[in-house]
């Protein structure tokens, strides 16, 4: 359950993050961030048990924050929790727009027997890999050449009304906004298995593509040329920002572990889940990076969503996009429900005070997704900014501060423990600041 919950859209940006950090430093950072976030998550799980003389069996982590920091802890934890939820929903909207666009394009071309080639550099052959970023700072939206078509005018009209950023993000409103207004999204929780299927299929896709493309690696430790990036790059904080959200489960881990039949196994199960998540990220990131064909392309061509490196007419990528599109359309209402419960219950004491309140909140959330899909469809950037922001509180600051305060009140605080946890807090602060500097 923890592995399935933690695995999300971040997996699509891990190869791009490794490119930004450098191959060797990328691998090291995935391992170190996995260990660090696991430790901080362990501190979250243990935080309730360090409160004496109070029954905390029904407490969530925000309740623990309120106990130690008063109303500031309560409201700040709410704020950062909303940042993580709304940030995830914005990423989902951008990705759903991407997947819906490519899916619609594939179906239209197949039905009308249209052979289309994108105007972007790419490799030749059946295992084609493309470089959308070579066409400019942003991937081209609908730029293509028709090699054979019975109705070019119809295709041009389709491309005008089926645009990745200008039209498709708005089409999603008709489907998802009504779903967000449902009182209970329990129906969509039944489709949680789609998340596991999607990740398993992505691993399968990556394995097959790598087997066909082969390995393309050349070690350049500190210098870069046209085809290879160095092993260590100053842009490595961009990967740590992505990884903060990729390993983020701290605001709901207590709830998930409450369902364990044997509570004494919580730490073991949490460790196993983090190991599996880290292994999955490592496998996908390393394999995509290592097999990316350079030459003739450059490793710099690896996109923030690695599926964008495969053309829209690629069958395996089409299936992956279908899986991910349906998974996200079922998870999106669940995220909206969590955001509604946390925010409206805090302000009005009721998760559904009225249709008007819920509608205003959902319109604001959907509007944020549409705006980002329209003007800033960079999932890597959105993930690292939101991950570093919410991670500062839930991953680095609150777990460390609560542990230090509890040790101090019990008379057990030592200098090594104090120094280590202050260092963890400083790492989280540096992680956030670096996102805006690099």
XYZ file of C-alpha atoms in Angstrom:
438
model
C 0.000 0.000 0.000
C 2.785 2.467 0.904
C 4.732 1.659 -2.290
C 1.595 2.082 -4.386
C 0.728 5.381 -2.694
C 4.230 6.848 -2.891
C 4.844 5.913 -6.524
C 3.411 8.719 -8.600
C 4.079 11.133 -11.407
C 7.606 11.875 -10.155
C 8.849 8.674 -11.777
C 8.417 10.326 -15.193
C 10.873 13.097 -14.229
C 13.584 10.990 -12.570
C 15.613 10.475 -15.810
C 15.508 14.251 -16.432
C 16.626 14.826 -12.844
C 19.594 12.474 -13.318
C 20.507 14.421 -16.454
C 20.456 17.662 -14.464
C 22.567 16.217 -11.654
C 24.947 14.094 -13.696
C 24.890 10.319 -13.957
C 27.020 9.353 -10.958
C 25.802 12.134 -8.672
C 22.213 11.347 -9.722
C 22.535 7.762 -8.517
C 24.182 8.881 -5.270
C 21.476 11.483 -4.636
C 18.648 8.991 -5.142
C 20.234 6.693 -2.547
C 20.989 9.471 -0.050
C 17.595 11.174 -0.405
C 15.873 7.817 0.004
C 17.737 7.149 3.258
C 17.206 10.695 4.571
C 13.481 10.831 3.797
C 13.042 7.338 5.259
C 14.634 8.473 8.521
C 12.456 11.589 8.677
C 9.377 9.477 7.921
C 10.393 7.128 10.734
C 10.520 10.152 13.059
C 6.978 11.066 11.947
C 5.724 7.555 12.735
C 7.329 7.632 16.194
C 6.301 11.233 16.998
C 2.972 10.294 18.660
C 4.559 7.782 21.009
C 6.925 10.409 22.418
C 4.026 12.414 23.886
C 3.494 11.287 27.512
C 0.224 10.932 29.447
C -2.048 11.567 26.445
C -3.927 9.101 24.259
C -2.606 9.852 20.761
C -3.901 6.712 19.047
C -6.268 8.715 16.814
C -3.880 11.593 16.138
C -2.504 12.527 12.732
C 0.801 14.337 12.263
C -0.846 17.813 12.126
C -2.272 17.049 15.578
C 1.257 16.349 16.791
C 2.424 19.639 15.261
C -0.404 21.452 17.055
C 0.618 19.859 20.363
C 4.206 21.094 20.050
C 3.771 24.394 18.193
C 0.210 25.479 18.989
C -1.951 27.174 16.381
C 1.136 28.020 14.313
C 1.908 24.321 13.928
C -1.714 23.568 13.092
C -2.075 26.218 10.370
C 1.405 25.916 8.914
C 1.043 22.144 8.605
C -2.272 22.744 6.839
C -0.611 25.218 4.469
C 2.224 22.897 3.508
C -0.124 19.942 3.185
C -2.241 21.982 0.764
C 0.893 22.901 -1.191
C 1.692 19.213 -1.643
C -1.889 18.265 -2.613
C -2.535 21.173 -4.973
C 0.963 20.838 -6.430
C 0.291 17.184 -7.186
C -3.075 18.077 -8.748
C -1.441 20.715 -10.958
C 1.149 18.185 -12.126
C -1.668 15.727 -12.816
C -3.525 18.306 -14.928
C -0.419 19.063 -17.003
C 0.257 15.359 -17.526
C -3.370 14.502 -18.293
C -3.385 17.270 -20.918
C -0.197 15.803 -22.377
C -1.504 12.243 -22.403
C -4.929 13.205 -23.751
C -3.334 15.259 -26.528
C -1.005 12.454 -27.642
C -3.732 9.823 -27.313
C -6.193 11.840 -29.408
C -3.538 12.542 -31.979
C -2.610 8.863 -32.249
C -6.246 7.777 -32.642
C -7.029 10.461 -35.238
C -3.978 9.597 -37.334
C -4.709 5.865 -37.118
C -8.405 6.218 -38.048
C -7.681 8.529 -40.981
C -4.590 6.611 -42.105
C -2.385 9.653 -41.736
C 1.399 9.301 -41.586
C 2.798 12.217 -39.604
C 6.366 12.987 -38.598
C 7.186 15.601 -35.964
C 9.500 18.446 -37.015
C 12.072 17.641 -34.348
C 15.446 15.894 -34.444
C 15.321 12.181 -33.776
C 16.776 8.800 -34.529
C 15.695 6.696 -37.461
C 14.161 3.247 -37.492
C 11.325 1.510 -35.688
C 12.672 2.464 -32.222
C 12.631 6.177 -32.867
C 13.599 8.599 -30.107
C 12.962 12.311 -30.574
C 14.376 15.531 -29.103
C 11.505 18.043 -28.709
C 13.654 20.486 -26.716
C 15.943 20.964 -29.720
C 13.140 22.928 -31.399
C 13.265 25.645 -28.723
C 12.968 26.264 -25.014
C 9.556 24.575 -24.983
C 8.454 21.461 -26.853
C 6.615 22.211 -30.108
C 2.885 21.912 -29.743
C 1.495 20.668 -33.032
C 4.373 21.121 -35.490
C 4.389 18.224 -37.928
C 4.685 17.176 -41.549
C 2.043 15.066 -43.305
C 3.607 12.437 -45.535
C 0.343 10.914 -46.763
C -3.190 11.998 -46.123
C -6.410 12.031 -48.034
C -7.607 15.263 -46.401
C -4.908 17.730 -45.401
C -7.458 20.434 -44.599
C -9.230 18.184 -42.120
C -5.922 17.377 -40.446
C -5.014 21.058 -40.156
C -8.432 21.777 -38.610
C -7.923 18.932 -36.144
C -4.510 20.300 -35.176
C -6.045 23.722 -34.596
C -8.721 22.400 -32.222
C -6.570 19.701 -30.640
C -3.646 21.711 -29.258
C -1.596 20.515 -26.289
C -1.608 23.810 -24.402
C -4.294 25.990 -25.971
C -7.332 23.689 -26.108
C -6.849 20.237 -24.536
C -6.362 21.501 -20.923
C -9.791 23.156 -21.165
C -11.490 19.987 -22.473
C -10.588 18.187 -19.233
C -12.714 20.635 -17.232
C -15.941 19.120 -18.549
C -15.002 15.704 -17.154
C -13.071 16.413 -13.970
C -14.796 19.445 -12.434
C -18.122 17.586 -11.934
C -16.230 14.640 -10.399
C -14.510 16.937 -7.889
C -17.894 18.086 -6.579
C -19.011 14.596 -5.535
C -19.478 14.312 -1.772
C -17.545 11.066 -1.552
C -15.022 9.814 -4.136
C -15.052 6.267 -2.707
C -15.954 4.888 -6.145
C -12.618 6.038 -7.558
C -10.678 4.450 -4.702
C -11.572 1.072 -6.222
C -9.343 1.900 -9.192
C -6.243 2.258 -7.017
C -4.851 -0.887 -8.633
C -4.390 1.129 -11.849
C -1.454 2.853 -10.172
C 0.344 -0.456 -9.699
C -0.464 -1.557 -13.255
C 0.814 1.742 -14.672
C 4.131 1.562 -12.821
C 4.655 -2.092 -13.732
C 3.952 -1.299 -17.374
C 6.366 1.673 -17.285
C 9.109 -0.636 -15.972
C 8.286 -3.086 -18.763
C 8.366 -0.293 -21.379
C 11.704 0.996 -20.111
C 13.190 -2.514 -20.182
C 12.021 -3.228 -23.731
C 13.173 0.159 -25.057
C 16.586 -0.216 -23.420
C 16.999 -3.728 -24.856
C 16.288 -2.388 -28.345
C 18.287 0.843 -28.092
C 21.307 -0.547 -26.262
C 23.513 1.278 -23.758
C 25.018 4.648 -24.696
C 27.339 5.805 -21.928
C 30.640 7.618 -21.928
C 32.110 8.817 -18.653
C 33.140 12.464 -18.608
C 33.605 13.351 -14.992
C 33.643 17.138 -15.044
C 33.438 18.305 -18.661
C 30.638 18.034 -21.179
C 30.543 17.917 -24.962
C 27.827 17.757 -27.590
C 26.591 14.285 -26.651
C 27.431 13.615 -23.014
C 26.863 15.377 -19.714
C 29.421 15.213 -16.896
C 29.016 12.875 -13.966
C 28.631 15.791 -11.552
C 26.718 19.002 -12.331
C 25.979 22.144 -10.343
C 22.278 21.689 -11.219
C 21.982 18.697 -8.866
C 19.508 20.508 -6.495
C 16.903 20.205 -9.249
C 17.009 16.439 -8.711
C 16.855 16.771 -4.914
C 13.723 18.919 -5.299
C 12.086 16.254 -7.451
C 13.154 13.503 -5.058
C 11.694 15.331 -2.056
C 8.240 14.930 -3.590
C 9.062 11.519 -5.082
C 9.745 10.135 -1.576
C 7.059 12.240 0.106
C 4.429 10.403 2.119
C 5.020 12.032 5.479
C 1.663 13.807 5.772
C -0.341 10.576 5.521
C 2.034 7.780 6.595
C 0.446 7.508 10.069
C -2.962 6.932 8.496
C -1.611 4.294 6.120
C 0.204 2.373 8.847
C -2.843 2.360 11.126
C -4.297 -0.328 8.874
C -1.447 -2.710 9.687
C -2.631 -5.749 11.606
C 0.713 -6.028 13.405
C 1.705 -2.534 14.490
C 5.108 -3.762 15.667
C 6.042 -4.304 11.995
C 5.466 -0.677 10.982
C 9.145 0.256 10.813
C 9.996 -2.879 8.861
C 7.168 -2.324 6.369
C 8.079 1.342 5.970
C 11.714 0.440 5.264
C 10.723 -2.189 2.706
C 8.407 0.288 0.967
C 11.137 2.925 0.719
C 13.613 0.338 -0.556
C 11.207 -0.732 -3.319
C 10.384 2.853 -4.275
C 14.067 3.809 -4.409
C 14.864 0.689 -6.449
C 12.090 1.539 -8.936
C 13.287 5.135 -9.314
C 16.879 3.981 -9.744
C 15.958 1.386 -12.345
C 13.804 3.680 -14.481
C 16.126 6.678 -14.179
C 19.365 4.827 -14.857
C 18.016 2.690 -17.694
C 16.420 5.627 -19.539
C 19.530 7.771 -19.124
C 21.945 4.997 -20.084
C 19.976 3.825 -23.143
C 19.205 7.282 -24.532
C 20.907 7.254 -27.953
C 23.757 9.756 -27.786
C 25.089 10.084 -30.383
C 23.258 10.928 -32.613
C 21.181 12.830 -30.000
C 22.397 14.535 -26.850
C 21.578 13.460 -23.309
C 20.358 17.047 -22.888
C 17.349 15.986 -24.980
C 15.907 13.899 -22.118
C 12.551 15.528 -21.348
C 10.948 16.332 -17.988
C 8.416 13.637 -18.937
C 10.521 10.926 -20.548
C 7.512 9.644 -22.537
C 7.802 12.860 -24.588
C 11.026 11.455 -25.999
C 8.985 8.885 -27.894
C 6.879 10.002 -30.876
C 3.092 10.097 -30.608
C 2.775 7.157 -33.030
C 4.847 4.837 -30.812
C 2.548 1.957 -29.820
C 4.128 1.173 -26.436
C 4.151 4.827 -25.418
C 0.522 5.131 -26.531
C -0.464 2.263 -24.216
C 1.529 3.813 -21.348
C -0.233 7.145 -21.834
C -3.637 5.409 -21.851
C -2.841 3.623 -18.564
C -1.551 6.790 -16.930
C -4.422 8.934 -18.216
C -7.096 6.685 -16.703
C -5.120 6.255 -13.491
C -4.752 10.005 -13.037
C -8.403 10.670 -13.855
C -9.356 8.361 -10.976
C -6.726 9.661 -8.523
C -7.384 13.345 -9.258
C -10.828 13.384 -7.545
C -9.294 11.616 -4.533
C -6.628 14.311 -4.194
C -9.320 16.966 -4.541
C -11.346 15.266 -1.816
C -8.337 15.263 0.538
C -7.709 18.945 -0.161
C -11.380 19.744 0.447
C -11.524 17.807 3.716
C -8.358 19.372 5.106
C -9.155 22.962 4.108
C -12.928 23.268 4.538
C -13.071 21.230 7.727
C -10.424 23.499 9.226
C -12.311 26.683 8.315
C -15.957 25.593 8.528
C -15.874 22.434 10.645
C -17.481 20.543 7.770
C -15.889 18.949 4.705
C -18.975 19.810 2.618
C -20.480 23.029 4.060
C -22.398 23.757 0.841
C -22.268 23.205 -2.899
C -21.138 26.815 -3.334
C -18.134 26.466 -0.995
C -17.033 23.237 -2.639
C -17.515 24.630 -6.146
C -15.449 27.761 -5.427
C -12.603 25.663 -4.022
C -12.671 23.215 -6.939
C -12.817 25.975 -9.553
C -9.730 27.557 -7.958
C -7.842 24.228 -7.988
C -8.881 23.399 -11.561
C -8.038 26.936 -12.639
C -4.510 26.546 -11.261
C -4.076 23.351 -13.257
C -5.367 24.907 -16.489
C -3.158 27.989 -16.121
C -0.038 25.910 -15.529
C -0.852 23.542 -18.420
C -1.392 26.580 -20.630
C 1.609 28.721 -19.670
C 4.105 26.557 -17.719
C 3.724 22.882 -18.702
C 7.047 21.890 -17.114
C 6.303 19.063 -14.703
C 9.895 18.829 -13.515
C 9.809 22.447 -12.394
C 6.401 22.128 -10.728
C 7.425 18.928 -8.921
C 10.697 20.310 -7.587
C 9.223 23.619 -6.415
C 6.233 22.058 -4.649
C 8.326 19.147 -3.360
C 11.000 21.361 -1.838
C 8.360 23.667 -0.311
C 6.171 21.071 1.381
C 9.207 18.915 2.117
C 10.829 21.727 4.094
C 8.064 21.443 6.687
C 6.916 17.818 6.638
C 10.192 16.075 5.771
C 12.966 18.161 7.300
C 11.800 20.737 9.875
C 8.837 19.380 11.850
C 10.036 15.768 12.362
C 13.493 16.975 13.467
C 12.228 19.765 15.715
C 9.620 17.553 17.362
C 12.223 14.869 18.077
C 14.686 17.389 19.533
C 11.997 19.026 21.705
C 10.726 15.674 22.975
C 14.271 14.580 23.886
C 14.870 17.896 25.638
C 11.674 17.599 27.695
C 12.635 14.061 28.681
C 16.133 15.185 29.650
C 17.709 12.910 27.026
C 18.951 15.420 24.442
C 22.631 15.055 23.511
C 24.870 17.310 21.449
C 25.305 14.773 18.594
C 21.514 14.386 18.273
C 21.038 18.157 18.311
C 23.743 18.779 15.684
C 22.485 16.011 13.382
C 18.901 17.259 13.380
C 19.874 20.902 12.972
C 21.936 19.772 9.965
C 18.857 17.996 8.522
C 16.815 21.199 8.913
C 19.548 23.219 7.181
C 19.596 20.690 4.326
C 15.862 21.169 3.813
C 16.244 24.961 3.826
C 19.148 24.801 1.368
C 17.122 22.465 -0.836
C 14.288 24.985 -1.057
C 16.521 28.014 -1.666
C 18.483 26.212 -4.373
C 15.327 25.598 -6.420
C 15.006 29.350 -6.996
C 18.697 29.908 -7.695
C 19.326 27.165 -10.281
